[in-house]
GROMACS .gro file of C-alpha atoms in nm:
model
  315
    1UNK     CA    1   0.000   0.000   0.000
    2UNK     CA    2   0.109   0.341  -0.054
    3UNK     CA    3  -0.003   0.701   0.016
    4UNK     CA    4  -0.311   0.617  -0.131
    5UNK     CA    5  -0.352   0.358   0.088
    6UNK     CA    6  -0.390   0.088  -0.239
    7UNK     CA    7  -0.176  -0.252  -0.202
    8UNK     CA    8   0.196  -0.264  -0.320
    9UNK     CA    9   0.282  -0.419  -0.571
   10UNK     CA   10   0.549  -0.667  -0.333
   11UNK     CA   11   0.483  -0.998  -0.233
   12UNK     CA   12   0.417  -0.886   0.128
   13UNK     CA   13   0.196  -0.617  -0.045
   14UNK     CA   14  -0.036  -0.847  -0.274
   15UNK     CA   15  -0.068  -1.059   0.063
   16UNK     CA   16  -0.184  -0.793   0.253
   17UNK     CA   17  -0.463  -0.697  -0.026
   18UNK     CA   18  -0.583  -1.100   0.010
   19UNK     CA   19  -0.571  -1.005   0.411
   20UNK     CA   20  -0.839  -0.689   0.375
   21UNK     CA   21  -1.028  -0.871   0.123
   22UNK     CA   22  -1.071  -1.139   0.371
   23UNK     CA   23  -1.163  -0.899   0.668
   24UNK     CA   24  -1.460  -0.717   0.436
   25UNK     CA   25  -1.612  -1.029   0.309
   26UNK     CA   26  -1.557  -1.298   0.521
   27UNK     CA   27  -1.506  -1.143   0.842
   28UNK     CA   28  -1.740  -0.845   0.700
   29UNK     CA   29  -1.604  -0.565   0.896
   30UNK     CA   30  -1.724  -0.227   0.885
   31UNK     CA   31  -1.607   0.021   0.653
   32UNK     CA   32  -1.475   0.224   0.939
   33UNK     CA   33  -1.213  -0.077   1.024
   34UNK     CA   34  -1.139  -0.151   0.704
   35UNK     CA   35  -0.985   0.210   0.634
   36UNK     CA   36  -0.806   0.188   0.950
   37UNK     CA   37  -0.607  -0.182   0.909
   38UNK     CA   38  -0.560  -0.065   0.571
   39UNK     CA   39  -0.400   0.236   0.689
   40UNK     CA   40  -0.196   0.047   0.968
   41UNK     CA   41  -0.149  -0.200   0.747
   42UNK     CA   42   0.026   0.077   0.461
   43UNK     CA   43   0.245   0.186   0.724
   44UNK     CA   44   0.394  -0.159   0.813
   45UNK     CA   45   0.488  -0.207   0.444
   46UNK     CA   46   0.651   0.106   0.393
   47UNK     CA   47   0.843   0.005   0.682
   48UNK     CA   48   0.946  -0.315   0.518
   49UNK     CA   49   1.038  -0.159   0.194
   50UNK     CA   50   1.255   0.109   0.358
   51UNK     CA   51   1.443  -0.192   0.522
   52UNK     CA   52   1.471  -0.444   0.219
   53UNK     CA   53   1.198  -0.697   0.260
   54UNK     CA   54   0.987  -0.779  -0.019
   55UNK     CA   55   0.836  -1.154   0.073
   56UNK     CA   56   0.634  -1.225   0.327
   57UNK     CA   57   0.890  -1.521   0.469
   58UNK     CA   58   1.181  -1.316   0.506
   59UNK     CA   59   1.008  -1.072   0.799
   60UNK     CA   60   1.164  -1.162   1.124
   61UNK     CA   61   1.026  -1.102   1.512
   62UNK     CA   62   1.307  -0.855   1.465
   63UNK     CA   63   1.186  -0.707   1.209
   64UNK     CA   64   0.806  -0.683   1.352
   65UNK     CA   65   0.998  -0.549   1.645
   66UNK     CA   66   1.174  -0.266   1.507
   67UNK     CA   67   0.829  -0.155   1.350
   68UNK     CA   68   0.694  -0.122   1.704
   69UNK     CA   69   0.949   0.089   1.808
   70UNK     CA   70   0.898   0.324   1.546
   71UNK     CA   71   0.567   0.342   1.584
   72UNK     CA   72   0.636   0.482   1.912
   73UNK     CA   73   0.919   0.682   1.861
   74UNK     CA   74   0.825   0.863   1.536
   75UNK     CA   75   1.015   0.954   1.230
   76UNK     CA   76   1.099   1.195   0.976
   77UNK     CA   77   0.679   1.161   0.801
   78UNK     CA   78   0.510   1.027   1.140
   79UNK     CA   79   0.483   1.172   1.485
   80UNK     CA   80   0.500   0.928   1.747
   81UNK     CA   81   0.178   0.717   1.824
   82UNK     CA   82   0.053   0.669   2.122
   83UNK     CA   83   0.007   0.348   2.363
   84UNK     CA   84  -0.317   0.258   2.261
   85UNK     CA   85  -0.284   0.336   1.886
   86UNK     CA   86   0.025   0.151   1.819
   87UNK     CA   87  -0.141  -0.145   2.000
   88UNK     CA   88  -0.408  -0.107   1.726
   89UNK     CA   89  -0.145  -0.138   1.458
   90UNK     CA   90   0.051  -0.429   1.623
   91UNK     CA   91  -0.297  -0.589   1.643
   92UNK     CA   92  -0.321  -0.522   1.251
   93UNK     CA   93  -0.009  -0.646   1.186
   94UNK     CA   94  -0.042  -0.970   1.399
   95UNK     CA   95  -0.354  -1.053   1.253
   96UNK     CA   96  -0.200  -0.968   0.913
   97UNK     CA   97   0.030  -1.236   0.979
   98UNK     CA   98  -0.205  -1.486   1.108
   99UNK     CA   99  -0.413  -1.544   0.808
  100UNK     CA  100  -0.084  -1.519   0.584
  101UNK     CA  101   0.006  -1.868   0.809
  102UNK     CA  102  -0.335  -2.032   0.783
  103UNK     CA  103  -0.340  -1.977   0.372
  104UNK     CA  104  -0.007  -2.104   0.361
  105UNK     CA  105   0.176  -1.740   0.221
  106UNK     CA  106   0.421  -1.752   0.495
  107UNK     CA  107   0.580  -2.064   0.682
  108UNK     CA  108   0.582  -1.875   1.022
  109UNK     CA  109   0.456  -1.611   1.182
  110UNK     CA  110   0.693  -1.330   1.343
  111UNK     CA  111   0.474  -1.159   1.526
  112UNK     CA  112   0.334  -1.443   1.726
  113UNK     CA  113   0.542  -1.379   1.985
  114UNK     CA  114   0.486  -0.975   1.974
  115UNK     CA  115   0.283  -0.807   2.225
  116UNK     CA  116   0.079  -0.487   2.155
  117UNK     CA  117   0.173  -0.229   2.395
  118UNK     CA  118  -0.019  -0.198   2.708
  119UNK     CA  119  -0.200   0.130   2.694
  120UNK     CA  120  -0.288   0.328   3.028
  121UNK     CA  121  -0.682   0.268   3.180
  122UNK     CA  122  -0.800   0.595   3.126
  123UNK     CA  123  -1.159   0.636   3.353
  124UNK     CA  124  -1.393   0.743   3.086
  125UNK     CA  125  -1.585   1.125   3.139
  126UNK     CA  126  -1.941   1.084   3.269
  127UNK     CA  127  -2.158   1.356   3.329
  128UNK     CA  128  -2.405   1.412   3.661
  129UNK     CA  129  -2.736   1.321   3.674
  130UNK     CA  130  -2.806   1.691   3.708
  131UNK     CA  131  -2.565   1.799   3.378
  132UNK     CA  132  -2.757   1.533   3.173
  133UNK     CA  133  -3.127   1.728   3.270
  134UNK     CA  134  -2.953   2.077   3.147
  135UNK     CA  135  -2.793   1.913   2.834
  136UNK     CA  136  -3.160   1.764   2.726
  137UNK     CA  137  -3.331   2.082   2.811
  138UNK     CA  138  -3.094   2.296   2.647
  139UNK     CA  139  -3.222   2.120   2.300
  140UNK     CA  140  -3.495   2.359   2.326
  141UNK     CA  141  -3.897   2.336   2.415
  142UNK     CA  142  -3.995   2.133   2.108
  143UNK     CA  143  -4.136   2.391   1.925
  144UNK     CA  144  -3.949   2.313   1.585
  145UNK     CA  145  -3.925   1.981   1.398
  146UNK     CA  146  -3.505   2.053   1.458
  147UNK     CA  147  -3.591   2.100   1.812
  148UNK     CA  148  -3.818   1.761   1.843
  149UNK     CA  149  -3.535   1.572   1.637
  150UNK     CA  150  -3.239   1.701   1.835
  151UNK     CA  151  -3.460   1.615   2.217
  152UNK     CA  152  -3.518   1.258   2.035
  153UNK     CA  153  -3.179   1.212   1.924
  154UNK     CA  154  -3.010   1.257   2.284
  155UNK     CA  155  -3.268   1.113   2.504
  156UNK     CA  156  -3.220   0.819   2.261
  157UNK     CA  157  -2.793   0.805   2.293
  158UNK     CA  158  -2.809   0.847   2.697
  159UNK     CA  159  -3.129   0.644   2.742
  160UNK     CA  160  -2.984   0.323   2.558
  161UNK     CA  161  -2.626   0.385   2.562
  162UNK     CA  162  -2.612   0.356   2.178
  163UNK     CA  163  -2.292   0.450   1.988
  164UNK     CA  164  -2.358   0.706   1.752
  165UNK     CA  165  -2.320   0.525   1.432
  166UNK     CA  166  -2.577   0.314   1.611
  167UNK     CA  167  -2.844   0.580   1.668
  168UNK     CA  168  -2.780   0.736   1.308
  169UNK     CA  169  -2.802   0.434   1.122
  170UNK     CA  170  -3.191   0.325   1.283
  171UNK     CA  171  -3.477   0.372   1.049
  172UNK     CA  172  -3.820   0.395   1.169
  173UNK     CA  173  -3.895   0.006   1.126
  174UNK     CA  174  -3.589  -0.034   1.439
  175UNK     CA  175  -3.846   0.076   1.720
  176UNK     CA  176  -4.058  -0.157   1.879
  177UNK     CA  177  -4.332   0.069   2.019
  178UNK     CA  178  -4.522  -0.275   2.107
  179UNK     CA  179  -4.258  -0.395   2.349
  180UNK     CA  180  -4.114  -0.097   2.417
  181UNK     CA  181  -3.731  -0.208   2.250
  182UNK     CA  182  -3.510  -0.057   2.049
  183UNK     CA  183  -3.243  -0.255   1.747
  184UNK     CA  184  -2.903  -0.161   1.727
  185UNK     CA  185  -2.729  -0.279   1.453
  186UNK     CA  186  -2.364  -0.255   1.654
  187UNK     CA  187  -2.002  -0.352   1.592
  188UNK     CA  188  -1.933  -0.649   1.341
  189UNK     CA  189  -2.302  -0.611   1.226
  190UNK     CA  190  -2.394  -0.783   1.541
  191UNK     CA  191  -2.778  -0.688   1.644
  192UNK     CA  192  -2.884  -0.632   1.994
  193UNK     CA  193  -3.227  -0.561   2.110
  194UNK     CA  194  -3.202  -0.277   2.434
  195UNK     CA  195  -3.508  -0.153   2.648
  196UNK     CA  196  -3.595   0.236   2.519
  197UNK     CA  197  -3.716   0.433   2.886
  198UNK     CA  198  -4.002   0.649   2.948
  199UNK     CA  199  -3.865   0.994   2.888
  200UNK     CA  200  -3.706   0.889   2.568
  201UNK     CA  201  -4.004   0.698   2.483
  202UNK     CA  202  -4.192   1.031   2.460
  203UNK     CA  203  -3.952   1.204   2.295
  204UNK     CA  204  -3.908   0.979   2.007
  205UNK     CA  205  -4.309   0.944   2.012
  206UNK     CA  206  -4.261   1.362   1.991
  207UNK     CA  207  -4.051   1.344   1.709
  208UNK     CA  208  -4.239   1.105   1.480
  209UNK     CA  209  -4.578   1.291   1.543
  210UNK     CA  210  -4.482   1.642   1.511
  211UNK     CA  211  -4.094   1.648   1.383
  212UNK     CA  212  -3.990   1.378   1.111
  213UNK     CA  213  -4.352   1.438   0.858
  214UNK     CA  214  -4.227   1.769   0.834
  215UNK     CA  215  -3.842   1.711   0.760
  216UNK     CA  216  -3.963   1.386   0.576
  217UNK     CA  217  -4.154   1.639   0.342
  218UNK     CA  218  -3.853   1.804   0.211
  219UNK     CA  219  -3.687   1.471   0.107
  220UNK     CA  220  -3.735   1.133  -0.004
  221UNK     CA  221  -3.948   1.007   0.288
  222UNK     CA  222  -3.673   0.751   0.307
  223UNK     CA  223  -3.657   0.471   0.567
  224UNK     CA  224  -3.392   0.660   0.837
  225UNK     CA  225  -3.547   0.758   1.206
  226UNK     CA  226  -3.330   1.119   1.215
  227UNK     CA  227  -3.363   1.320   0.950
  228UNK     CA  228  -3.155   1.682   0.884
  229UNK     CA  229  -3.326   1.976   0.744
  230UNK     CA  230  -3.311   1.830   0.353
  231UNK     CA  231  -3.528   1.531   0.470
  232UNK     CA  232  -3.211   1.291   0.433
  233UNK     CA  233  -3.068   1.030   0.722
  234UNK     CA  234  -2.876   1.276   0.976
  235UNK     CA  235  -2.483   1.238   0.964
  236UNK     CA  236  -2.246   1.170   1.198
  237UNK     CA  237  -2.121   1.517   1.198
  238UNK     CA  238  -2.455   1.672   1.225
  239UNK     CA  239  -2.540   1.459   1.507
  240UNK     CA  240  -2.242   1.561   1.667
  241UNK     CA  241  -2.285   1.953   1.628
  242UNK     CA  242  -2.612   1.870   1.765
  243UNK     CA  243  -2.451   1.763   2.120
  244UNK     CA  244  -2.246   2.034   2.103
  245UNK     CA  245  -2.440   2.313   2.036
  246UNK     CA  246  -2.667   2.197   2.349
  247UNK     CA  247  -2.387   2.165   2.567
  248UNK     CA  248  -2.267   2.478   2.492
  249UNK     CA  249  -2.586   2.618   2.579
  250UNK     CA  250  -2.628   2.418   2.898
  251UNK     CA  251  -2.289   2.560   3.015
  252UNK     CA  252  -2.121   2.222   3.018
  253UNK     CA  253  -1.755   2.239   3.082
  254UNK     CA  254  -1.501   2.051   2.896
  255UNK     CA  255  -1.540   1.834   2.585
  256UNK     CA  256  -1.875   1.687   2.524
  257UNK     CA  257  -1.892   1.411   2.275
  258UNK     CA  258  -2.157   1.125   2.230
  259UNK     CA  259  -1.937   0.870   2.379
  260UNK     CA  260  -1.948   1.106   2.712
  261UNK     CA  261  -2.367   0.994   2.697
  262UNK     CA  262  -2.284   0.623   2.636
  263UNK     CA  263  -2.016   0.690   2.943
  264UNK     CA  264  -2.249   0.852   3.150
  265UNK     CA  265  -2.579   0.610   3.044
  266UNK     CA  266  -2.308   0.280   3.150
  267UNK     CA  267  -2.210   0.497   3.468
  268UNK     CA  268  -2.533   0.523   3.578
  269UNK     CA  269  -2.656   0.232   3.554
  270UNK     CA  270  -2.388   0.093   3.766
  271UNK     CA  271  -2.422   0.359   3.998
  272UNK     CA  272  -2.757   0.248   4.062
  273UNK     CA  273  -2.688  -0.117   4.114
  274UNK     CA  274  -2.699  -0.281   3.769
  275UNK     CA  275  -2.510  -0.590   3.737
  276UNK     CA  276  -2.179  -0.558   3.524
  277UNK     CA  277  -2.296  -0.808   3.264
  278UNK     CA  278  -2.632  -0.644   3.232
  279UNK     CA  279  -2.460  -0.360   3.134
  280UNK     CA  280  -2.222  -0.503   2.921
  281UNK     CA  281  -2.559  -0.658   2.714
  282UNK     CA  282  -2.699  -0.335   2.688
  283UNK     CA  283  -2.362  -0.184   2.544
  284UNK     CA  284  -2.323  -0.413   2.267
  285UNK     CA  285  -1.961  -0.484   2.466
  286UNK     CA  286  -1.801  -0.862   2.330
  287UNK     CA  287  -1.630  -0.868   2.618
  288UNK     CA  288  -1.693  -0.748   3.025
  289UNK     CA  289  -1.330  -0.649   3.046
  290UNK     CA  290  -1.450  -0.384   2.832
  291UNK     CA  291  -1.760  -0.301   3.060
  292UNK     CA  292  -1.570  -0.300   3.370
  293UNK     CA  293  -1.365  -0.006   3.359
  294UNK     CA  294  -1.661   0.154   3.403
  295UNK     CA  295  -1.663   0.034   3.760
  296UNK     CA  296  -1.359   0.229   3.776
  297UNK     CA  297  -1.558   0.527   3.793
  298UNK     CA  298  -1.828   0.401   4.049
  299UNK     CA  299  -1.567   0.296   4.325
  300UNK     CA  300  -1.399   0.658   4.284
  301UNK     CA  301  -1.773   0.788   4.326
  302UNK     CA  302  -1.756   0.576   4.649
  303UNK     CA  303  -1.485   0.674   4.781
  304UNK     CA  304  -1.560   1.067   4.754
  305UNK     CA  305  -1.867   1.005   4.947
  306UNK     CA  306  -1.710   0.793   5.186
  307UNK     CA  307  -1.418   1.015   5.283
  308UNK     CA  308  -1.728   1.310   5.252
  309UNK     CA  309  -1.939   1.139   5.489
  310UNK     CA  310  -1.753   0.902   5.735
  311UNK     CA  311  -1.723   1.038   6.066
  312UNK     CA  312  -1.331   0.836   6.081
  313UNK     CA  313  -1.269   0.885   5.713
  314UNK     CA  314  -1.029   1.147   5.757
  315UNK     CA  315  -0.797   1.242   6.056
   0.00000   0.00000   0.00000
């Protein structure tokens, strides 16, 4: 792969194009993750061509290695990477080398032995109970189908905890006003069915009655739940200038994004004595190492109000 992030035309580089090819239709990965092995993926084989390898079987440990450390010290066309992304591109690389050793391209693997490196637990940002109220309110009093579509569209991201891909990508057909569920298509195409609560119930209800016929009007009248101002399915950005602009406007310190709602809807939950794996369910997580950071954040909540409140907390 080059600049343009297309395949090389080396033997390392036409078994990295059967690698992605295998990842978007047998593994079926979203496009998302498919752009970023390929562009971990590029940067591994420009690495190899600056140091003379062209086939597969002559990369070394050594040479997998010496990649890593680049990738964290930088050079003359990349900054330095950080913990956690240069773990993602080991993991590219190791899977890379996987599959060349199950379709027989490579008699070994080098990287087998190659571990990504650790990146620090960082305790995601959750917002109070009380900054949530102000950020929903602060989409305004419903009075415009932008105003009905932006109350919908958060009370929907904090009440389930969807990722914002998630919540973009629903159409109408996703609700299940019967049993009162939601469908999130989520990572890997994997479908989970989550529980949609009162107050977003009603927004959503809001929305549909009074909000969506009138955007729906100025489009298509496609199939997509959150529509922008031409009638068409709301984008990413948009959705995210939507969060902004009401935290802005509910005086919300510090960056707001719509992972900070899936934070603070997993945060909550736990706060309030959800089980772990519950919560890892309703985020879509494959695995409750994942979910459990978040308990991270409750036991530091428990500790404030124990050394707050304890009579012998503090000396």
């Amino acid at each position: 792969m080059g600049s343009t992030g297309e395949p090389s035309s080396s033997a390392a580089g036409v078994a990295v194009r059967q690698y992605v090819d295998h990842l978007a239709i047998e593994r079926g990965l979203a496009r998302n993750s498919l752009t970023s092995y390929r562009r971990d993926l590029s940067r591994y084989l420009e690495f190899l061509a600056e140091v003379g390898v062209d086939g597969i079987d002559q990369i070394t440990e050594g040479h997998v290695l010496a990649f890593l450390g680049r990738l964290r010290e930088g050079d003359a066309e990349h900054q330095p990477l950080a913990a956690s992304s240069a773990a993602r591109t080991v993991v590219a690389v190791r899977g890379f080398h996987r599959f060349a050793v199950l379709e027989d391209l490579s008699p070994h693997d080098p990287a087998a032995d190659v571990r990504p490196p650790a990146a620090p637990r960082r305790l995601p940002n959750a917002l109070t109970v009380t900054q949530i109220a102000a950020l929903l309110a602060a989409t305004g009093e419903g009075r415009t189908p932008k105003e009905l579509r932006d109350r919908a569209l958060l009370e929907l991201l904090y009440g389930t905890g969807a990722r914002i891909s998630e919540a973009i990508g629903l159409d109408v057909d996703d609700l299940d006003r019967e049993a009162g569920g939601l469908r999130l298509a989520g990572k890997g195409g994997k479908e989970r069915v989550v529980p949609v609560g009162s107050y977003a119930a009603s927004a959503v209800d809001d929305y549909l009655v009074r909000g969506r016929p009138v955007l729906s009007e100025r489009g298509s009248g496609g199939p997509a739940l959150f529509l922008n101002s031409r009638g068409g399915r709301l984008s990413r950005q948009s959705a995210w200038t939507v969060l902004r602009s009401s935290a802005a406007r509910a005086n919300i310190a510090g960056e707001v994004s719509p992972h900070t709602l899936r934070h603070s809807f997993a945060t909550h939950l736990l706060d309030g004595g959800a089980d772990v794996r519950v919560v890892q369910e309703l985020l879509g997580h494959a695995s409750v190492t994942t979910t459990q950071i978040y308990t991270l954040v409750t036991i530091d909540t428990l500790r404030e109000v124990y050394a707050a409140s304890h009579p012998r907390a503090r000396g």
